[in-house]
Amino acid sequence: MSLPRRPMNDALIQARKLSKSYHNGREQICVLRGVSFALRRGEAVAVIGPSGSGKSTLLNLLNGLLAPDSGELRVFGNPHTALTEGDWAEFRRTRIATLFQDGNLIPTLTVARNIAFRAGLAGLQQHAGEALLQQLGIADTAQRYPDQLSGGQQQRAALACAFAMQPQLILADEPTGSLDYATAQRVAPLFFDAIRERAVGALIVTHNPELAERCDRILELREGDLRPWDSAVSS
Ligand SMILES: Nc1ncnc2c1ncn2[C@@H]1O[C@H](COP(=O)(O)OP(=O)(O)OP(=O)(O)O)[C@@H](O)[C@H]1O
Ligand SMILES: [Mg+2]
């Protein structure tokens, strides 16, 4: 890869005035209108906001699947304008785990093989697949295929894949959205253990107030703007 090795920098993401619009025929939908924030190593930041406010769009700017229209973005200290498609692919393979709202698993592989595949892509020979499945309460799904799992089991299997690659940055889009209350309570510590123990940074889009409250900060995306959440205003 062409990127220079940089000294360890606490800022995983630095975003300044990022904007993003979509074009549907003649219609232009302006989703982000100058979003600024930073995410540091070891920090968990929750992003809340109404449906359609641009939360998934924001995550996909940060993993390089979308490009901003304007603004400045630095990922692991690298300005996005200097990153090639190959650099982004390398980041997604080894350093950035994205948990999409759905469709994270490869349908033709069992859960155990999904985990091994993801860890292998990141260059890890050893992975804690069994232990992760145990922690997530789905040890019995290891030999099943994704379409043989419930929505919540799929979501937990996807989490296991993400943790198995030992990422530096986790971008999670409603990671507990399909989980019942008790299971969500059980899954949350995994996030926070990984974040604290490995100094992983996490941006977690969530509608789960308890998950959001456990994060270091809560940001709210509304009308294209990302601001510190003010519970007094929102309630
Ligand atoms: N590829 C696309 N082309 C055109 N419009 C899009 C596209 N993707 C998203 N949008 C629109 O952009 C807006 C933001 O979408 P986005 O998926 O980022 O919202 P969200 O906050 O993640 O919503 P949700 O909470 O429902 O997942 C929505 O109005 C959506 O319809
Ligand atoms: Mg979304």
CSV table of C-alpha atoms and ligand atoms in Angstrom, one decimal:
chain,number,residue,atom,x,y,z
A,1,MET,CA,0.0,0.0,0.0
A,2,SER,CA,1.1,3.5,-0.8
A,3,LEU,CA,0.3,5.2,2.5
A,4,PRO,CA,3.2,6.3,4.6
A,5,ARG,CA,3.4,4.9,8.1
A,6,ARG,CA,2.3,7.6,10.4
A,7,PRO,CA,3.1,8.1,14.1
A,8,MET,CA,0.3,6.9,16.4
A,9,ASN,CA,-2.3,9.6,16.3
A,10,ASP,CA,-5.2,9.8,18.7
A,11,ALA,CA,-7.6,11.1,16.1
A,12,LEU,CA,-9.0,8.3,14.0
A,13,ILE,CA,-11.5,10.6,12.2
A,14,GLN,CA,-11.4,14.3,11.7
A,15,ALA,CA,-14.3,15.7,9.7
A,16,ARG,CA,-14.7,19.4,8.9
A,17,LYS,CA,-17.7,20.8,7.1
A,18,LEU,CA,-18.5,17.6,5.3
A,19,SER,CA,-21.4,17.9,2.9
A,20,LYS,CA,-23.2,15.3,0.8
A,21,SER,CA,-26.2,15.4,-1.6
A,22,TYR,CA,-27.9,12.7,-3.6
A,23,HIS,CA,-29.3,13.3,-7.1
A,24,ASN,CA,-32.5,11.5,-8.1
A,25,GLY,CA,-33.1,12.6,-11.6
A,26,ARG,CA,-33.8,16.3,-11.4
A,27,GLU,CA,-34.3,16.2,-7.6
A,28,GLN,CA,-31.3,17.0,-5.4
A,29,ILE,CA,-31.5,15.8,-1.8
A,30,CYS,CA,-29.0,17.6,0.5
A,31,VAL,CA,-28.4,15.2,3.4
A,32,LEU,CA,-25.3,16.6,5.1
A,33,ARG,CA,-24.7,20.3,5.2
A,34,GLY,CA,-21.3,20.8,6.8
A,35,VAL,CA,-20.8,18.2,9.4
A,36,SER,CA,-17.8,18.6,11.7
A,37,PHE,CA,-16.6,16.2,14.5
A,38,ALA,CA,-13.6,14.1,15.6
A,39,LEU,CA,-13.3,10.6,16.9
A,40,ARG,CA,-10.4,9.5,18.9
A,41,ARG,CA,-8.9,6.2,19.8
A,42,GLY,CA,-10.6,4.6,22.7
A,43,GLU,CA,-13.7,6.7,22.3
A,44,ALA,CA,-17.3,5.6,21.6
A,45,VAL,CA,-19.6,8.2,20.1
A,46,ALA,CA,-23.3,7.6,19.5
A,47,VAL,CA,-25.1,9.1,16.6
A,48,ILE,CA,-28.8,9.5,16.9
A,49,GLY,CA,-31.3,11.2,14.6
A,50,PRO,CA,-34.6,10.6,12.8
A,51,SER,CA,-35.0,8.1,10.0
A,52,GLY,CA,-33.7,9.6,6.7
A,53,SER,CA,-31.5,12.2,8.5
A,54,GLY,CA,-28.3,10.8,7.0
A,55,LYS,CA,-26.8,8.6,9.6
A,56,SER,CA,-26.0,5.7,7.2
A,57,THR,CA,-24.7,8.2,4.7
A,58,LEU,CA,-22.3,9.6,7.3
A,59,LEU,CA,-21.0,6.2,8.1
A,60,ASN,CA,-20.4,5.4,4.4
A,61,LEU,CA,-18.4,8.6,4.0
A,62,LEU,CA,-16.1,7.5,6.8
A,63,ASN,CA,-15.5,4.0,5.3
A,64,GLY,CA,-14.9,5.4,1.8
A,65,LEU,CA,-17.9,3.8,0.1
A,66,LEU,CA,-19.2,7.4,-0.6
A,67,ALA,CA,-17.2,10.5,-1.2
A,68,PRO,CA,-18.1,13.9,0.3
A,69,ASP,CA,-19.1,16.7,-2.1
A,70,SER,CA,-17.1,19.2,-0.1
A,71,GLY,CA,-15.3,19.6,3.3
A,72,GLU,CA,-12.3,18.0,4.8
A,73,LEU,CA,-12.0,14.4,6.1
A,74,ARG,CA,-9.0,12.8,7.6
A,75,VAL,CA,-9.0,9.1,8.4
A,76,PHE,CA,-6.1,7.8,10.5
A,77,GLY,CA,-4.5,11.1,9.8
A,78,ASN,CA,-4.7,10.8,6.0
A,79,PRO,CA,-6.7,13.5,4.1
A,80,HIS,CA,-9.4,11.7,2.0
A,81,THR,CA,-8.2,13.5,-1.1
A,82,ALA,CA,-4.9,11.6,-0.9
A,83,LEU,CA,-6.6,8.2,-0.4
A,84,THR,CA,-6.9,5.9,-3.5
A,85,GLU,CA,-9.6,3.2,-3.9
A,86,GLY,CA,-6.9,0.7,-3.0
A,87,ASP,CA,-6.1,2.6,0.3
A,88,TRP,CA,-9.8,2.6,1.3
A,89,ALA,CA,-10.1,-1.1,0.4
A,90,GLU,CA,-7.1,-1.8,2.6
A,91,PHE,CA,-8.6,0.2,5.5
A,92,ARG,CA,-11.9,-1.8,5.1
A,93,ARG,CA,-10.0,-5.1,5.0
A,94,THR,CA,-7.8,-4.5,8.1
A,95,ARG,CA,-8.7,-1.4,10.1
A,96,ILE,CA,-12.3,-0.3,9.6
A,97,ALA,CA,-15.1,-2.7,10.5
A,98,THR,CA,-18.5,-1.5,9.2
A,99,LEU,CA,-21.7,-3.1,10.6
A,100,PHE,CA,-24.3,-2.2,8.0
A,101,GLN,CA,-28.0,-2.1,8.8
A,102,ASP,CA,-28.3,-5.5,7.1
A,103,GLY,CA,-26.5,-7.9,4.8
A,104,ASN,CA,-23.2,-8.2,6.6
A,105,LEU,CA,-22.8,-12.0,6.2
A,106,ILE,CA,-21.7,-14.0,3.2
A,107,PRO,CA,-24.7,-16.2,2.6
A,108,THR,CA,-22.8,-19.2,1.2
A,109,LEU,CA,-20.6,-19.6,4.3
A,110,THR,CA,-21.5,-20.9,7.8
A,111,VAL,CA,-21.2,-18.5,10.7
A,112,ALA,CA,-17.9,-20.0,11.7
A,113,ARG,CA,-16.5,-19.7,8.2
A,114,ASN,CA,-17.8,-16.1,7.9
A,115,ILE,CA,-15.8,-15.3,11.0
A,116,ALA,CA,-12.7,-17.1,9.8
A,117,PHE,CA,-12.9,-15.5,6.4
A,118,ARG,CA,-13.2,-12.0,7.9
A,119,ALA,CA,-10.3,-12.6,10.3
A,120,GLY,CA,-8.2,-14.1,7.4
A,121,LEU,CA,-8.9,-11.0,5.2
A,122,ALA,CA,-7.4,-8.9,8.0
A,123,GLY,CA,-4.3,-11.1,8.0
A,124,LEU,CA,-5.1,-12.8,11.3
A,125,GLN,CA,-4.3,-16.5,11.6
A,126,GLN,CA,-5.8,-16.9,15.0
A,127,HIS,CA,-9.3,-15.6,15.8
A,128,ALA,CA,-11.5,-15.9,18.8
A,129,GLY,CA,-14.6,-17.0,16.8
A,130,GLU,CA,-15.9,-19.6,19.3
A,131,ALA,CA,-15.4,-17.4,22.3
A,132,LEU,CA,-17.1,-14.4,20.5
A,133,LEU,CA,-20.1,-16.5,19.6
A,134,GLN,CA,-20.2,-17.8,23.2
A,135,GLN,CA,-20.1,-14.2,24.6
A,136,LEU,CA,-22.8,-13.2,22.2
A,137,GLY,CA,-25.0,-16.1,23.2
A,138,ILE,CA,-25.1,-17.8,19.7
A,139,ALA,CA,-22.5,-20.6,20.1
A,140,ASP,CA,-25.1,-23.0,18.6
A,141,THR,CA,-25.2,-21.1,15.3
A,142,ALA,CA,-21.5,-21.7,14.3
A,143,GLN,CA,-22.4,-24.4,11.7
A,144,ARG,CA,-25.5,-22.7,10.3
A,145,TYR,CA,-25.8,-20.5,7.3
A,146,PRO,CA,-27.0,-16.9,7.6
A,147,ASP,CA,-30.5,-17.7,6.2
A,148,GLN,CA,-30.9,-20.2,8.9
A,149,LEU,CA,-30.6,-17.5,11.6
A,150,SER,CA,-33.1,-15.0,13.0
A,151,GLY,CA,-32.5,-11.3,12.4
A,152,GLY,CA,-31.0,-10.8,15.9
A,153,GLN,CA,-28.8,-13.9,15.5
A,154,GLN,CA,-27.5,-12.6,12.2
A,155,GLN,CA,-26.8,-9.2,13.8
A,156,ARG,CA,-24.8,-10.9,16.5
A,157,ALA,CA,-22.9,-13.1,14.0
A,158,ALA,CA,-22.0,-9.9,12.1
A,159,LEU,CA,-20.7,-8.4,15.3
A,160,ALA,CA,-18.5,-11.5,15.9
A,161,CYS,CA,-17.1,-11.0,12.4
A,162,ALA,CA,-16.4,-7.4,13.0
A,163,PHE,CA,-14.6,-8.1,16.3
A,164,ALA,CA,-12.7,-11.1,14.8
A,165,MET,CA,-10.8,-8.7,12.4
A,166,GLN,CA,-9.6,-6.7,15.4
A,167,PRO,CA,-10.3,-3.3,13.8
A,168,GLN,CA,-9.1,0.1,14.9
A,169,LEU,CA,-12.4,1.8,14.0
A,170,ILE,CA,-15.9,0.4,14.2
A,171,LEU,CA,-18.7,2.0,12.3
A,172,ALA,CA,-21.9,0.4,13.5
A,173,ASP,CA,-25.3,1.1,12.0
A,174,GLU,CA,-27.9,0.2,14.6
A,175,PRO,CA,-26.0,-2.8,15.9
A,176,THR,CA,-28.7,-3.8,18.3
A,177,GLY,CA,-31.7,-2.9,16.1
A,178,SER,CA,-32.9,-6.5,15.8
A,179,LEU,CA,-32.2,-7.5,19.4
A,180,ASP,CA,-34.6,-7.8,22.2
A,181,TYR,CA,-33.9,-5.8,25.3
A,182,ALA,CA,-32.1,-8.5,27.3
A,183,THR,CA,-29.9,-9.5,24.4
A,184,ALA,CA,-29.0,-5.9,23.6
A,185,GLN,CA,-28.0,-5.5,27.3
A,186,ARG,CA,-25.7,-8.5,26.9
A,187,VAL,CA,-24.2,-7.4,23.6
A,188,ALA,CA,-23.4,-3.8,24.7
A,189,PRO,CA,-20.4,-4.7,27.0
A,190,LEU,CA,-18.7,-6.4,24.0
A,191,PHE,CA,-18.5,-3.0,22.3
A,192,PHE,CA,-17.2,-1.2,25.3
A,193,ASP,CA,-14.7,-3.9,26.2
A,194,ALA,CA,-13.2,-3.8,22.7
A,195,ILE,CA,-13.2,-0.1,22.8
A,196,ARG,CA,-11.4,0.2,26.2
A,197,GLU,CA,-9.1,-2.8,25.9
A,198,ARG,CA,-7.9,-2.2,22.4
A,199,ALA,CA,-8.3,1.6,22.2
A,200,VAL,CA,-10.7,1.1,19.3
A,201,GLY,CA,-12.8,4.1,18.2
A,202,ALA,CA,-16.5,3.5,17.6
A,203,LEU,CA,-19.2,5.5,15.9
A,204,ILE,CA,-22.5,3.8,16.8
A,205,VAL,CA,-25.7,4.8,15.1
A,206,THR,CA,-28.4,3.7,17.5
A,207,HIS,CA,-32.0,4.2,18.5
A,208,ASN,CA,-31.3,2.4,21.8
A,209,PRO,CA,-31.1,5.0,24.5
A,210,GLU,CA,-29.2,2.8,26.9
A,211,LEU,CA,-26.5,2.0,24.3
A,212,ALA,CA,-26.2,5.7,23.5
A,213,GLU,CA,-25.9,6.6,27.2
A,214,ARG,CA,-23.0,4.2,27.6
A,215,CYS,CA,-21.0,6.1,24.9
A,216,ASP,CA,-18.7,8.9,25.8
A,217,ARG,CA,-20.7,11.4,23.7
A,218,ILE,CA,-24.0,11.5,21.9
A,219,LEU,CA,-24.3,13.5,18.7
A,220,GLU,CA,-27.6,14.2,17.0
A,221,LEU,CA,-28.0,14.4,13.2
A,222,ARG,CA,-30.9,16.6,12.3
A,223,GLU,CA,-31.5,18.7,9.2
A,224,GLY,CA,-28.1,18.1,7.9
A,225,ASP,CA,-26.3,19.2,11.0
A,226,LEU,CA,-24.4,17.1,13.6
A,227,ARG,CA,-24.6,18.6,17.0
A,228,PRO,CA,-24.0,17.5,20.6
A,229,TRP,CA,-27.3,16.0,21.7
A,230,ASP,CA,-29.3,18.2,24.1
A,231,SER,CA,-31.8,16.0,25.9
A,232,ALA,CA,-33.6,19.1,27.2
A,233,VAL,CA,-34.3,20.2,23.7
A,234,SER,CA,-35.2,16.8,22.3
A,235,SER,CA,-37.5,15.6,25.0
B,1,LIG,N1,-28.4,6.2,-3.0
B,1,LIG,C1,-29.3,7.2,-2.7
B,1,LIG,N2,-29.9,7.9,-3.7
B,1,LIG,C2,-30.7,8.9,-3.4
B,1,LIG,N3,-31.2,9.2,-2.1
B,1,LIG,C3,-30.6,8.5,-1.1
B,1,LIG,C4,-29.7,7.4,-1.3
B,1,LIG,N4,-29.3,6.9,-0.1
B,1,LIG,C5,-30.1,7.6,0.8
B,1,LIG,N5,-30.8,8.5,0.2
B,1,LIG,C6,-31.7,9.5,0.9
B,1,LIG,O1,-30.8,10.3,1.7
B,1,LIG,C7,-31.5,10.5,3.0
B,1,LIG,C8,-30.6,9.9,4.1
B,1,LIG,O2,-30.6,8.5,4.0
B,1,LIG,P1,-29.8,7.6,5.1
B,1,LIG,O3,-29.9,6.2,4.7
B,1,LIG,O4,-28.4,8.2,5.3
B,1,LIG,O5,-30.7,8.0,6.4
B,1,LIG,P2,-30.6,7.3,7.9
B,1,LIG,O6,-30.5,8.4,8.9
B,1,LIG,O7,-29.6,6.2,7.9
B,1,LIG,O8,-32.1,6.7,8.0
B,1,LIG,P3,-32.6,5.3,8.8
B,1,LIG,O9,-32.6,5.7,10.2
B,1,LIG,O10,-34.0,5.1,8.2
B,1,LIG,O11,-31.7,4.2,8.5
B,1,LIG,C9,-32.9,9.8,2.9
B,1,LIG,O12,-33.8,10.8,2.5
B,1,LIG,C10,-32.7,8.8,1.8
B,1,LIG,O13,-33.9,8.6,1.1
B,2,MG,MG,-29.7,4.2,8.1
